[in-house]
PDB file of C-alpha atoms and ligand atoms in Angstrom:
ATOM      1  CA  MET A   1      -8.623  16.279   0.949  1.00 85.00           C
ATOM      2  CA  THR A   2      -7.089  13.277  -1.002  1.00 91.00           C
ATOM      3  CA  PRO A   3      -7.664  13.991  -4.477  1.00 94.00           C
ATOM      4  CA  ILE A   4      -9.152  11.346  -6.693  1.00 97.00           C
ATOM      5  CA  ILE A   5      -8.273  11.044 -10.248  1.00 98.00           C
ATOM      6  CA  GLU A   6     -10.742   8.890 -12.219  1.00 98.00           C
ATOM      7  CA  LEU A   7      -9.396   7.543 -14.935  1.00 98.00           C
ATOM      8  CA  ALA A   8     -10.996   5.608 -17.991  1.00 97.00           C
ATOM      9  CA  VAL A   9      -8.855   2.498 -18.263  1.00 97.00           C
ATOM     10  CA  ALA A  10     -10.898  -0.509 -18.968  1.00 95.00           C
ATOM     11  CA  ALA A  11      -8.211  -3.341 -19.528  1.00 98.00           C
ATOM     12  CA  TRP A  12      -5.260  -3.953 -17.968  1.00 98.00           C
ATOM     13  CA  ASN A  13      -2.628  -3.783 -21.116  1.00 97.00           C
ATOM     14  CA  GLN A  14      -4.868  -0.960 -22.726  1.00 96.00           C
ATOM     15  CA  SER A  15      -2.696   1.955 -23.926  1.00 97.00           C
ATOM     16  CA  CYS A  16      -2.111   5.049 -22.172  1.00 97.00           C
ATOM     17  CA  PRO A  17      -2.098   8.405 -24.036  1.00 97.00           C
ATOM     18  CA  ALA A  18       0.500  10.651 -23.098  1.00 98.00           C
ATOM     19  CA  ALA A  19      -1.849  13.116 -21.332  1.00 98.00           C
ATOM     20  CA  MET A  20      -3.442  10.523 -19.490  1.00 98.00           C
ATOM     21  CA  GLN A  21       0.167   9.482 -18.652  1.00 98.00           C
ATOM     22  CA  GLN A  22       0.862  13.030 -17.576  1.00 98.00           C
ATOM     23  CA  ARG A  23      -2.008  13.515 -16.040  1.00 98.00           C
ATOM     24  CA  ALA A  24      -1.869  10.064 -13.617  1.00 98.00           C
ATOM     25  CA  ILE A  25       2.405  11.106 -12.724  1.00 98.00           C
ATOM     26  CA  ASP A  26       1.643  14.297 -11.648  1.00 98.00           C
ATOM     27  CA  ALA A  27      -1.518  13.272  -9.385  1.00 98.00           C
ATOM     28  CA  LEU A  28       0.097  10.238  -7.993  1.00 98.00           C
ATOM     29  CA  GLU A  29       3.016  11.877  -6.894  1.00 98.00           C
ATOM     30  CA  ALA A  30       1.062  14.612  -5.661  1.00 98.00           C
ATOM     31  CA  GLY A  31      -0.521  12.628  -2.915  1.00 98.00           C
ATOM     32  CA  GLY A  32      -4.173  12.150  -5.172  1.00 98.00           C
ATOM     33  CA  VAL A  33      -5.351   8.080  -5.589  1.00 98.00           C
ATOM     34  CA  LEU A  34      -5.884   7.071  -9.019  1.00 98.00           C
ATOM     35  CA  PHE A  35      -9.313   5.507  -9.595  1.00 98.00           C
ATOM     36  CA  PHE A  36     -10.347   3.235 -12.405  1.00 98.00           C
ATOM     37  CA  PRO A  37     -14.177   2.779 -12.032  1.00 98.00           C
ATOM     38  CA  GLY A  38     -14.299   0.158 -14.863  1.00 96.00           C
ATOM     39  CA  LEU A  39     -11.394  -1.491 -14.329  1.00 98.00           C
ATOM     40  CA  GLY A  40     -12.031  -5.046 -12.811  1.00 98.00           C
ATOM     41  CA  PHE A  41     -10.150  -7.672 -12.684  1.00 98.00           C
ATOM     42  CA  PRO A  42     -11.164 -11.062 -15.185  1.00 98.00           C
ATOM     43  CA  LEU A  43     -11.498 -14.283 -12.723  1.00 98.00           C
ATOM     44  CA  GLU A  44     -12.039 -17.561 -13.872  1.00 97.00           C
ATOM     45  CA  ALA A  45     -14.752 -19.877 -13.043  1.00 96.00           C
ATOM     46  CA  ALA A  46     -12.892 -22.339 -10.613  1.00 96.00           C
ATOM     47  CA  GLU A  47     -11.785 -19.501  -8.989  1.00 98.00           C
ATOM     48  CA  ALA A  48     -14.897 -18.796  -7.357  1.00 97.00           C
ATOM     49  CA  ARG A  49     -14.194 -21.678  -4.318  1.00 97.00           C
ATOM     50  CA  PHE A  50     -11.529 -19.083  -2.943  1.00 98.00           C
ATOM     51  CA  PHE A  51     -14.318 -16.276  -2.402  1.00 98.00           C
ATOM     52  CA  THR A  52     -15.061 -17.402   1.453  1.00 96.00           C
ATOM     53  CA  PRO A  53     -13.135 -16.337   4.089  1.00 95.00           C
ATOM     54  CA  ALA A  54     -12.417 -19.927   5.744  1.00 95.00           C
ATOM     55  CA  ILE A  55      -9.583 -20.345   2.890  1.00 96.00           C
ATOM     56  CA  ALA A  56      -7.422 -17.707   5.089  1.00 94.00           C
ATOM     57  CA  ALA A  57      -5.330 -19.269   8.227  1.00 90.00           C
ATOM     58  CA  LYS A  58      -4.935 -17.145  11.272  1.00 80.00           C
ATOM     59  CA  SER A  59      -4.115 -13.953   9.060  1.00 80.00           C
ATOM     60  CA  LYS A  60      -5.783 -11.348   7.595  1.00 84.00           C
ATOM     61  CA  ASN A  61      -4.353 -12.101   4.319  1.00 93.00           C
ATOM     62  CA  ILE A  62      -2.942 -14.540   2.094  1.00 97.00           C
ATOM     63  CA  SER A  63       0.155 -13.581   0.053  1.00 97.00           C
ATOM     64  CA  LEU A  64       2.639 -14.511  -2.643  1.00 97.00           C
ATOM     65  CA  ASP A  65       6.076 -13.477  -2.687  1.00 95.00           C
ATOM     66  CA  ALA A  66       7.354 -11.721  -5.406  1.00 93.00           C
ATOM     67  CA  ALA A  67       9.664 -14.691  -6.889  1.00 90.00           C
ATOM     68  CA  GLY A  68       5.725 -16.280  -7.167  1.00 82.00           C
ATOM     69  CA  GLY A  69       5.741 -20.168  -5.870  1.00 85.00           C
ATOM     70  CA  ARG A  70       4.043 -20.811  -3.058  1.00 87.00           C
ATOM     71  CA  ILE A  71       1.477 -19.167  -1.087  1.00 95.00           C
ATOM     72  CA  HIS A  72       1.414 -17.636   2.682  1.00 96.00           C
ATOM     73  CA  GLY A  73      -1.569 -17.798   5.267  1.00 96.00           C
ATOM     74  CA  SER A  74      -3.718 -19.666   3.518  1.00 96.00           C
ATOM     75  CA  SER A  75      -5.337 -23.018   5.037  1.00 94.00           C
ATOM     76  CA  LEU A  76      -6.104 -24.349   1.226  1.00 95.00           C
ATOM     77  CA  ASP A  77      -3.180 -27.136   0.174  1.00 93.00           C
ATOM     78  CA  GLY A  78      -2.719 -29.195  -3.114  1.00 94.00           C
ATOM     79  CA  ALA A  79      -4.286 -28.597  -6.519  1.00 95.00           C
ATOM     80  CA  ALA A  80      -6.569 -25.619  -4.553  1.00 96.00           C
ATOM     81  CA  ALA A  81      -3.136 -23.892  -3.137  1.00 96.00           C
ATOM     82  CA  ALA A  82      -1.929 -24.028  -7.084  1.00 96.00           C
ATOM     83  CA  GLY A  83      -5.212 -22.495  -8.136  1.00 97.00           C
ATOM     84  CA  LEU A  84      -5.489 -19.568  -5.827  1.00 97.00           C
ATOM     85  CA  ALA A  85      -1.517 -18.918  -6.070  1.00 97.00           C
ATOM     86  CA  ALA A  86      -2.013 -19.423  -9.940  1.00 97.00           C
ATOM     87  CA  MET A  87      -5.421 -16.230  -9.799  1.00 98.00           C
ATOM     88  CA  MET A  88      -2.816 -14.166  -7.604  1.00 98.00           C
ATOM     89  CA  GLN A  89       0.161 -14.337  -9.878  1.00 98.00           C
ATOM     90  CA  ARG A  90      -2.249 -13.407 -12.453  1.00 98.00           C
ATOM     91  CA  TYR A  91      -2.834 -10.421 -10.673  1.00 98.00           C
ATOM     92  CA  ALA A  92       0.356  -9.694  -9.950  1.00 98.00           C
ATOM     93  CA  GLU A  93       1.365  -9.745 -14.050  1.00 98.00           C
ATOM     94  CA  TYR A  94      -2.026  -7.278 -14.940  1.00 98.00           C
ATOM     95  CA  SER A  95      -0.857  -4.881 -12.774  1.00 98.00           C
ATOM     96  CA  ARG A  96       2.735  -4.597 -13.520  1.00 98.00           C
ATOM     97  CA  GLY A  97       1.253  -4.696 -16.932  1.00 98.00           C
ATOM     98  CA  LEU A  98      -1.411  -1.487 -16.165  1.00 98.00           C
ATOM     99  CA  LEU A  99       1.772   0.634 -14.406  1.00 98.00           C
ATOM    100  CA  LEU A 100       4.063   0.228 -17.493  1.00 98.00           C
ATOM    101  CA  LYS A 101       1.207   1.422 -19.946  1.00 98.00           C
ATOM    102  CA  LEU A 102       0.082   4.249 -17.633  1.00 98.00           C
ATOM    103  CA  LEU A 103       3.500   5.186 -15.883  1.00 98.00           C
ATOM    104  CA  PRO A 104       5.954   4.240 -17.992  1.00 98.00           C
ATOM    105  CA  ARG A 105       8.422   6.513 -16.387  1.00 98.00           C
ATOM    106  CA  TYR A 106       8.666   4.004 -13.449  1.00 98.00           C
ATOM    107  CA  GLU A 107       9.491   0.827 -15.570  1.00 97.00           C
ATOM    108  CA  THR A 108      13.720   0.748 -15.486  1.00 97.00           C
ATOM    109  CA  GLY A 109      12.672   1.050 -11.444  1.00 98.00           C
ATOM    110  CA  LEU A 110       9.940  -0.950 -10.376  1.00 98.00           C
ATOM    111  CA  ILE A 111      11.108  -3.790  -7.696  1.00 97.00           C
ATOM    112  CA  PRO A 112       8.019  -6.084  -7.829  1.00 97.00           C
ATOM    113  CA  GLY A 113       6.725  -6.791  -3.969  1.00 97.00           C
ATOM    114  CA  ARG A 114       4.177  -9.322  -2.665  1.00 97.00           C
ATOM    115  CA  THR A 115       0.644 -10.086  -4.192  1.00 98.00           C
ATOM    116  CA  SER A 116      -2.245 -10.551  -1.348  1.00 97.00           C
ATOM    117  CA  PHE A 117      -5.676 -11.421  -1.561  1.00 98.00           C
ATOM    118  CA  ARG A 118      -8.057 -10.536   1.275  1.00 98.00           C
ATOM    119  CA  PRO A 119     -10.909 -12.667   2.000  1.00 97.00           C
ATOM    120  CA  VAL A 120     -11.947 -11.531   5.360  1.00 96.00           C
ATOM    121  CA  GLU A 121     -14.295  -8.668   6.192  1.00 96.00           C
ATOM    122  CA  ILE A 122     -12.244  -5.873   7.663  1.00 95.00           C
ATOM    123  CA  LYS A 123     -15.492  -4.690   9.623  1.00 93.00           C
ATOM    124  CA  GLY A 124     -15.328  -6.335  13.353  1.00 89.00           C
ATOM    125  CA  ARG A 125     -12.097  -7.906  12.769  1.00 87.00           C
ATOM    126  CA  PRO A 126     -10.029  -8.567  15.819  1.00 84.00           C
ATOM    127  CA  THR A 127      -6.358  -6.595  15.815  1.00 88.00           C
ATOM    128  CA  SER A 128      -4.244  -5.124  17.672  1.00 91.00           C
ATOM    129  CA  TRP A 129      -3.802  -1.716  17.362  1.00 93.00           C
ATOM    130  CA  ARG A 130      -0.867  -1.566  15.548  1.00 93.00           C
ATOM    131  CA  LYS A 131      -2.091  -4.045  12.997  1.00 93.00           C
ATOM    132  CA  ASP A 132      -4.995  -2.313  12.689  1.00 95.00           C
ATOM    133  CA  ASP A 133      -5.720  -0.865   9.304  1.00 95.00           C
ATOM    134  CA  THR A 134      -9.537   0.502  10.538  1.00 97.00           C
ATOM    135  CA  ARG A 135      -7.180   3.281  11.703  1.00 98.00           C
ATOM    136  CA  LEU A 136      -5.557   6.375   9.178  1.00 98.00           C
ATOM    137  CA  HIS A 137      -2.193   5.774   8.897  1.00 98.00           C
ATOM    138  CA  VAL A 138       0.656   5.468   6.794  1.00 98.00           C
ATOM    139  CA  ASP A 139       2.398   2.581   5.452  1.00 98.00           C
ATOM    140  CA  SER A 140       5.822   1.152   7.035  1.00 97.00           C
ATOM    141  CA  PHE A 141       6.354  -2.381   8.015  1.00 92.00           C
ATOM    142  CA  PRO A 142       8.511  -3.270  11.221  1.00 90.00           C
ATOM    143  CA  SER A 143      10.196  -6.144   8.988  1.00 91.00           C
ATOM    144  CA  SER A 144      10.687  -5.223   5.627  1.00 92.00           C
ATOM    145  CA  PRO A 145      12.550  -1.400   5.896  1.00 95.00           C
ATOM    146  CA  VAL A 146      12.502   0.359   2.218  1.00 97.00           C
ATOM    147  CA  GLN A 147      15.684   2.792   2.772  1.00 96.00           C
ATOM    148  CA  GLY A 148      13.424   5.481   1.419  1.00 98.00           C
ATOM    149  CA  LYS A 149      11.907   3.745  -1.644  1.00 98.00           C
ATOM    150  CA  ARG A 150       8.159   4.181  -2.428  1.00 98.00           C
ATOM    151  CA  ILE A 151       5.340   1.495  -1.551  1.00 98.00           C
ATOM    152  CA  LEU A 152       3.026   1.956  -4.606  1.00 98.00           C
ATOM    153  CA  ARG A 153       0.051  -0.273  -4.455  1.00 98.00           C
ATOM    154  CA  VAL A 154      -2.562  -1.755  -6.861  1.00 99.00           C
ATOM    155  CA  PHE A 155      -5.744  -2.710  -5.026  1.00 99.00           C
ATOM    156  CA  SER A 156      -8.642  -4.206  -6.867  1.00 98.00           C
ATOM    157  CA  ASN A 157     -12.079  -4.569  -5.185  1.00 98.00           C
ATOM    158  CA  VAL A 158     -13.205  -8.093  -6.260  1.00 98.00           C
ATOM    159  CA  ASN A 159     -16.246  -8.651  -4.518  1.00 98.00           C
ATOM    160  CA  PRO A 160     -18.395 -10.864  -5.997  1.00 97.00           C
ATOM    161  CA  ARG A 161     -21.451 -10.023  -4.075  1.00 97.00           C
ATOM    162  CA  GLY A 162     -21.127  -6.073  -5.533  1.00 98.00           C
ATOM    163  CA  GLN A 163     -19.615  -4.513  -1.574  1.00 98.00           C
ATOM    164  CA  SER A 164     -17.897  -1.714  -1.997  1.00 98.00           C
ATOM    165  CA  ARG A 165     -14.836  -1.331  -0.428  1.00 98.00           C
ATOM    166  CA  ARG A 166     -14.665   1.547   2.190  1.00 98.00           C
ATOM    167  CA  TRP A 167     -11.502   3.789   3.003  1.00 98.00           C
ATOM    168  CA  ARG A 168     -11.073   7.339   5.270  1.00 98.00           C
ATOM    169  CA  LEU A 169      -8.739   9.053   2.975  1.00 98.00           C
ATOM    170  CA  GLY A 170      -6.289  11.839   5.408  1.00 97.00           C
ATOM    171  CA  GLY A 171      -4.843  15.100   4.589  1.00 94.00           C
ATOM    172  CA  SER A 172      -1.937  15.614   3.214  1.00 96.00           C
ATOM    173  CA  PHE A 173       1.627  13.927   4.478  1.00 97.00           C
ATOM    174  CA  GLU A 174       2.980  17.322   4.714  1.00 96.00           C
ATOM    175  CA  SER A 175       0.776  17.799   7.579  1.00 96.00           C
ATOM    176  CA  VAL A 176       0.150  14.564   9.099  1.00 96.00           C
ATOM    177  CA  ALA A 177       4.527  14.599   9.240  1.00 96.00           C
ATOM    178  CA  GLY A 178       4.209  18.681  10.617  1.00 95.00           C
ATOM    179  CA  ARG A 179       1.765  17.240  13.452  1.00 94.00           C
ATOM    180  CA  TYR A 180       4.605  14.727  14.481  1.00 95.00           C
ATOM    181  CA  ALA A 181       7.981  15.465  13.239  1.00 90.00           C
ATOM    182  CA  ALA A 182       9.373  17.301  16.714  1.00 90.00           C
ATOM    183  CA  SER A 183       8.382  15.068  18.606  1.00 92.00           C
ATOM    184  CA  LEU A 184       8.964  11.555  16.900  1.00 92.00           C
ATOM    185  CA  PRO A 185      12.763   9.314  19.236  1.00 89.00           C
ATOM    186  CA  LYS A 186      15.505   9.368  17.644  1.00 90.00           C
ATOM    187  CA  PRO A 187      16.629   5.758  16.649  1.00 88.00           C
ATOM    188  CA  LEU A 188      18.623   4.122  19.493  1.00 83.00           C
ATOM    189  CA  TRP A 189      22.759   4.066  18.473  1.00 81.00           C
ATOM    190  CA  GLY A 190      23.215   0.609  17.135  1.00 81.00           C
ATOM    191  CA  SER A 191      19.560  -0.622  16.410  1.00 84.00           C
ATOM    192  CA  SER A 192      19.416  -0.768  13.197  1.00 83.00           C
ATOM    193  CA  TRP A 193      22.575  -3.240  13.261  1.00 83.00           C
ATOM    194  CA  LEU A 194      21.010  -4.840  16.191  1.00 85.00           C
ATOM    195  CA  LEU A 195      17.643  -5.384  14.557  1.00 86.00           C
ATOM    196  CA  ARG A 196      19.124  -6.844  11.496  1.00 85.00           C
ATOM    197  CA  MET A 197      21.786  -9.684  13.150  1.00 83.00           C
ATOM    198  CA  SER A 198      18.646 -10.486  15.462  1.00 85.00           C
ATOM    199  CA  GLY A 199      16.743 -11.138  11.816  1.00 86.00           C
ATOM    200  CA  VAL A 200      14.016  -8.576  12.953  1.00 85.00           C
ATOM    201  CA  THR A 201      14.554  -7.059   9.976  1.00 84.00           C
ATOM    202  CA  LYS A 202      15.051  -8.487   6.119  1.00 84.00           C
ATOM    203  CA  SER A 203      18.023  -5.458   5.750  1.00 85.00           C
ATOM    204  CA  ARG A 204      19.128  -2.489   7.497  1.00 86.00           C
ATOM    205  CA  ARG A 205      16.658  -0.338   9.386  1.00 90.00           C
ATOM    206  CA  SER A 206      17.736   2.952   8.362  1.00 94.00           C
ATOM    207  CA  ALA A 207      16.347   6.090   9.775  1.00 96.00           C
ATOM    208  CA  TYR A 208      13.797   6.827   7.206  1.00 97.00           C
ATOM    209  CA  ASP A 209      12.355   3.579   8.575  1.00 97.00           C
ATOM    210  CA  HIS A 210      12.541   4.339  11.879  1.00 96.00           C
ATOM    211  CA  TYR A 211      10.678   7.609  11.684  1.00 97.00           C
ATOM    212  CA  MET A 212       8.353   5.877   9.181  1.00 98.00           C
ATOM    213  CA  LEU A 213       7.210   3.062  11.507  1.00 97.00           C
ATOM    214  CA  GLN A 214       7.057   5.642  14.645  1.00 97.00           C
ATOM    215  CA  LEU A 215       4.874   8.062  12.350  1.00 97.00           C
ATOM    216  CA  HIS A 216       2.958   5.035  11.516  1.00 98.00           C
ATOM    217  CA  ASP A 217       2.649   3.713  15.011  1.00 97.00           C
ATOM    218  CA  ARG A 218       1.646   7.788  16.255  1.00 97.00           C
ATOM    219  CA  MET A 219      -1.245   8.233  14.093  1.00 97.00           C
ATOM    220  CA  LYS A 220      -2.679   4.795  14.901  1.00 98.00           C
ATOM    221  CA  ALA A 221      -2.294   5.407  18.517  1.00 97.00           C
ATOM    222  CA  ASP A 222      -4.022   9.461  18.314  1.00 97.00           C
ATOM    223  CA  ALA A 223      -7.451   9.166  19.110  1.00 97.00           C
ATOM    224  CA  THR A 224      -7.820  12.404  18.536  1.00 97.00           C
ATOM    225  CA  TYR A 225      -6.776  12.403  14.827  1.00 97.00           C
ATOM    226  CA  GLN A 226      -8.192   9.219  13.673  1.00 97.00           C
ATOM    227  CA  SER A 227     -11.655  10.835  14.799  1.00 97.00           C
ATOM    228  CA  ASN A 228     -10.933  15.031  14.524  1.00 96.00           C
ATOM    229  CA  GLY A 229      -8.207  14.808  12.123  1.00 96.00           C
ATOM    230  CA  GLU A 230      -8.732  16.293   8.268  1.00 96.00           C
ATOM    231  CA  GLN A 231     -10.447  13.056   6.619  1.00 97.00           C
ATOM    232  CA  MET A 232     -13.251  11.899   3.811  1.00 97.00           C
ATOM    233  CA  THR A 233     -14.552   8.371   3.220  1.00 98.00           C
ATOM    234  CA  TYR A 234     -14.785   7.005  -0.175  1.00 98.00           C
ATOM    235  CA  ASP A 235     -16.275   3.858  -1.239  1.00 98.00           C
ATOM    236  CA  PHE A 236     -14.484   1.796  -4.050  1.00 98.00           C
ATOM    237  CA  PRO A 237     -17.203  -0.559  -5.989  1.00 98.00           C
ATOM    238  CA  ALA A 238     -16.938  -4.176  -6.728  1.00 98.00           C
ATOM    239  CA  GLY A 239     -15.032  -4.374 -10.461  1.00 98.00           C
ATOM    240  CA  SER A 240     -13.226  -1.629  -9.608  1.00 98.00           C
ATOM    241  CA  SER A 241      -9.385  -0.989  -9.312  1.00 98.00           C
ATOM    242  CA  TRP A 242      -7.176   2.126  -7.827  1.00 98.00           C
ATOM    243  CA  ILE A 243      -3.536   2.858  -7.230  1.00 98.00           C
ATOM    244  CA  VAL A 244      -1.777   4.712  -4.728  1.00 98.00           C
ATOM    245  CA  PHE A 245       1.894   5.650  -2.738  1.00 98.00           C
ATOM    246  CA  THR A 246       0.586   4.163   0.742  1.00 98.00           C
ATOM    247  CA  ASP A 247       3.778   5.614   1.956  1.00 98.00           C
ATOM    248  CA  ARG A 248       2.255   8.973   1.507  1.00 98.00           C
ATOM    249  CA  VAL A 249      -1.384   9.067   1.356  1.00 98.00           C
ATOM    250  CA  PRO A 250      -2.776   8.590   4.627  1.00 98.00           C
ATOM    251  CA  HIS A 251      -5.388   5.707   4.077  1.00 98.00           C
ATOM    252  CA  ALA A 252      -7.771   3.139   6.370  1.00 98.00           C
ATOM    253  CA  ALA A 253     -10.249   0.578   5.239  1.00 98.00           C
ATOM    254  CA  THR A 254     -13.394   0.333   7.572  1.00 98.00           C
ATOM    255  CA  VAL A 255     -15.402  -2.227   5.646  1.00 98.00           C
ATOM    256  CA  GLY A 256     -15.418  -4.716   2.871  1.00 98.00           C
ATOM    257  CA  GLN A 257     -14.521  -7.664   2.028  1.00 98.00           C
ATOM    258  CA  TYR A 258     -12.247  -9.847  -1.126  1.00 98.00           C
ATOM    259  CA  ALA A 259      -9.675  -7.328  -2.827  1.00 98.00           C
ATOM    260  CA  LEU A 260      -6.556  -8.553  -3.975  1.00 98.00           C
ATOM    261  CA  GLU A 261      -3.492  -6.227  -3.787  1.00 98.00           C
ATOM    262  CA  GLN A 262       0.023  -6.056  -5.396  1.00 98.00           C
ATOM    263  CA  THR A 263       3.171  -3.839  -3.898  1.00 98.00           C
ATOM    264  CA  PHE A 264       5.779  -2.585  -5.632  1.00 98.00           C
ATOM    265  CA  TYR A 265       8.701  -0.576  -4.413  1.00 98.00           C
ATOM    266  CA  LEU A 266      10.442   2.390  -6.608  1.00 98.00           C
ATOM    267  CA  PRO A 267      13.654   4.216  -5.912  1.00 98.00           C
ATOM    268  CA  VAL A 268      12.974   7.881  -5.541  1.00 98.00           C
ATOM    269  CA  ASN A 269      14.992   8.704  -8.309  1.00 98.00           C
ATOM    270  CA  SER A 270      12.695   6.983 -10.611  1.00 98.00           C
ATOM    271  CA  MET A 271      10.430   9.691  -9.797  1.00 98.00           C
ATOM    272  CA  GLN A 272       8.971  12.699 -11.825  1.00 98.00           C
ATOM    273  CA  ASP A 273       9.692  14.739  -8.697  1.00 98.00           C
ATOM    274  CA  GLU A 274      11.347  12.824  -5.824  1.00 98.00           C
ATOM    275  CA  SER A 275      10.742  16.689  -3.581  1.00 98.00           C
ATOM    276  CA  LYS A 276       7.312  14.659  -3.522  1.00 98.00           C
ATOM    277  CA  SER A 277       8.581  11.621  -1.536  1.00 98.00           C
ATOM    278  CA  PRO A 278       8.080  11.384   2.206  1.00 98.00           C
ATOM    279  CA  LEU A 279      11.982  10.487   2.585  1.00 98.00           C
ATOM    280  CA  ARG A 280      12.736  14.064   1.037  1.00 98.00           C
ATOM    281  CA  ILE A 281       9.967  15.551   2.562  1.00 98.00           C
ATOM    282  CA  LEU A 282      10.731  14.510   6.162  1.00 97.00           C
ATOM    283  CA  GLU A 283      14.819  15.332   5.523  1.00 97.00           C
ATOM    284  CA  ARG A 284      13.334  19.016   4.856  1.00 97.00           C
ATOM    285  CA  LEU A 285      11.461  18.970   7.819  1.00 95.00           C
ATOM    286  CA  MET A 286      14.065  17.337   9.789  1.00 95.00           C
ATOM    287  CA  ALA A 287      17.535  19.098   8.272  1.00 95.00           C
ATOM    288  CA  ARG A 288      19.180  16.065   8.017  1.00 95.00           C
ATOM    289  CA  ASN A 289      19.985  12.831   5.632  1.00 97.00           C
ATOM    290  CA  LEU A 290      17.626   9.841   6.788  1.00 97.00           C
ATOM    291  CA  VAL A 291      19.109   7.011   4.456  1.00 96.00           C
TER     292      VAL A 291
HETATM  293  C1  SIN B 301      -4.259  -0.780   4.119  1.00 56.25           C
HETATM  294  O1  SIN B 301      -3.199  -0.651   3.321  1.00 56.25           O
HETATM  295  O2  SIN B 301      -3.675  -0.309   4.979  1.00 56.25           O
HETATM  296  C2  SIN B 301      -5.523  -1.837   3.871  1.00 56.25           C
HETATM  297  C3  SIN B 301      -6.186  -1.245   2.689  1.00 56.25           C
HETATM  298  C4  SIN B 301      -7.413  -2.553   1.915  1.00 56.25           C
HETATM  299  O3  SIN B 301      -7.006  -3.519   2.344  1.00 56.25           O
HETATM  300  O4  SIN B 301      -8.125  -1.994   1.537  1.00 56.25           O
HETATM  301 FE1   FE B 302      -1.864   0.731   4.724  1.00 56.25          FE
END
């Protein structure tokens, strides 16, 4: 079972005692979820207008690039769009602040990624199986190769009506990787170059990225694993936040509306113990280098 480690942090810029820092990094790298039941993201009164699914255009999420600037995926424009961007930018800064206080070891390696706001109810949301995040999966994105870097995400349930965000959490990465590793097809010769040149990927899709995408798809497509694989459900209450390496912890979000999420990338050599990264675990299983 995925360990959920409750931490008593009440403010995003609160300094964390050394013992808490150690507990947090040990648990996080071992595949646990750091859970902050008392850490809500403070909203401003004028931001209440963003709490409607109507602000999402076609996609389920609204995103803000790490460089800031304009939001994507929203039907808002002008001052309203700028107001939403400001709320998301503030979340990006708060998330980074929390990580620096709780996981100072990561400071030099941490690469900020996208911020996202998720205003659409998950349950019943139409989507293709590959994009269906109600199915257990580990994160891997077709257009954004990571070349082995970790995907670290900070979530906050900002539901104004007190609705929890329900997740399913799967068993260990080792067990999932072991289930599929031997049967994952090898990358086709030249495919990484072709994907890059044709603009499908933003950087080179390494063998690691190839296998993680395969793993993501195989997990989502496997109905037996989805229903019978080791798993538990967990409700993250409104006004709580949590941190997880989503490239390692099998997860799915099944019910809930209104969350903020900040993505960070972390090179494996910034970890306390890189042998616990999906990169090194897959390399051990496949007995070859993957980046
Ligand atoms: C996911 O990362 O699969 C979705 C998580 C969420 O939106 O709560
Ligand atoms: Fe995910």
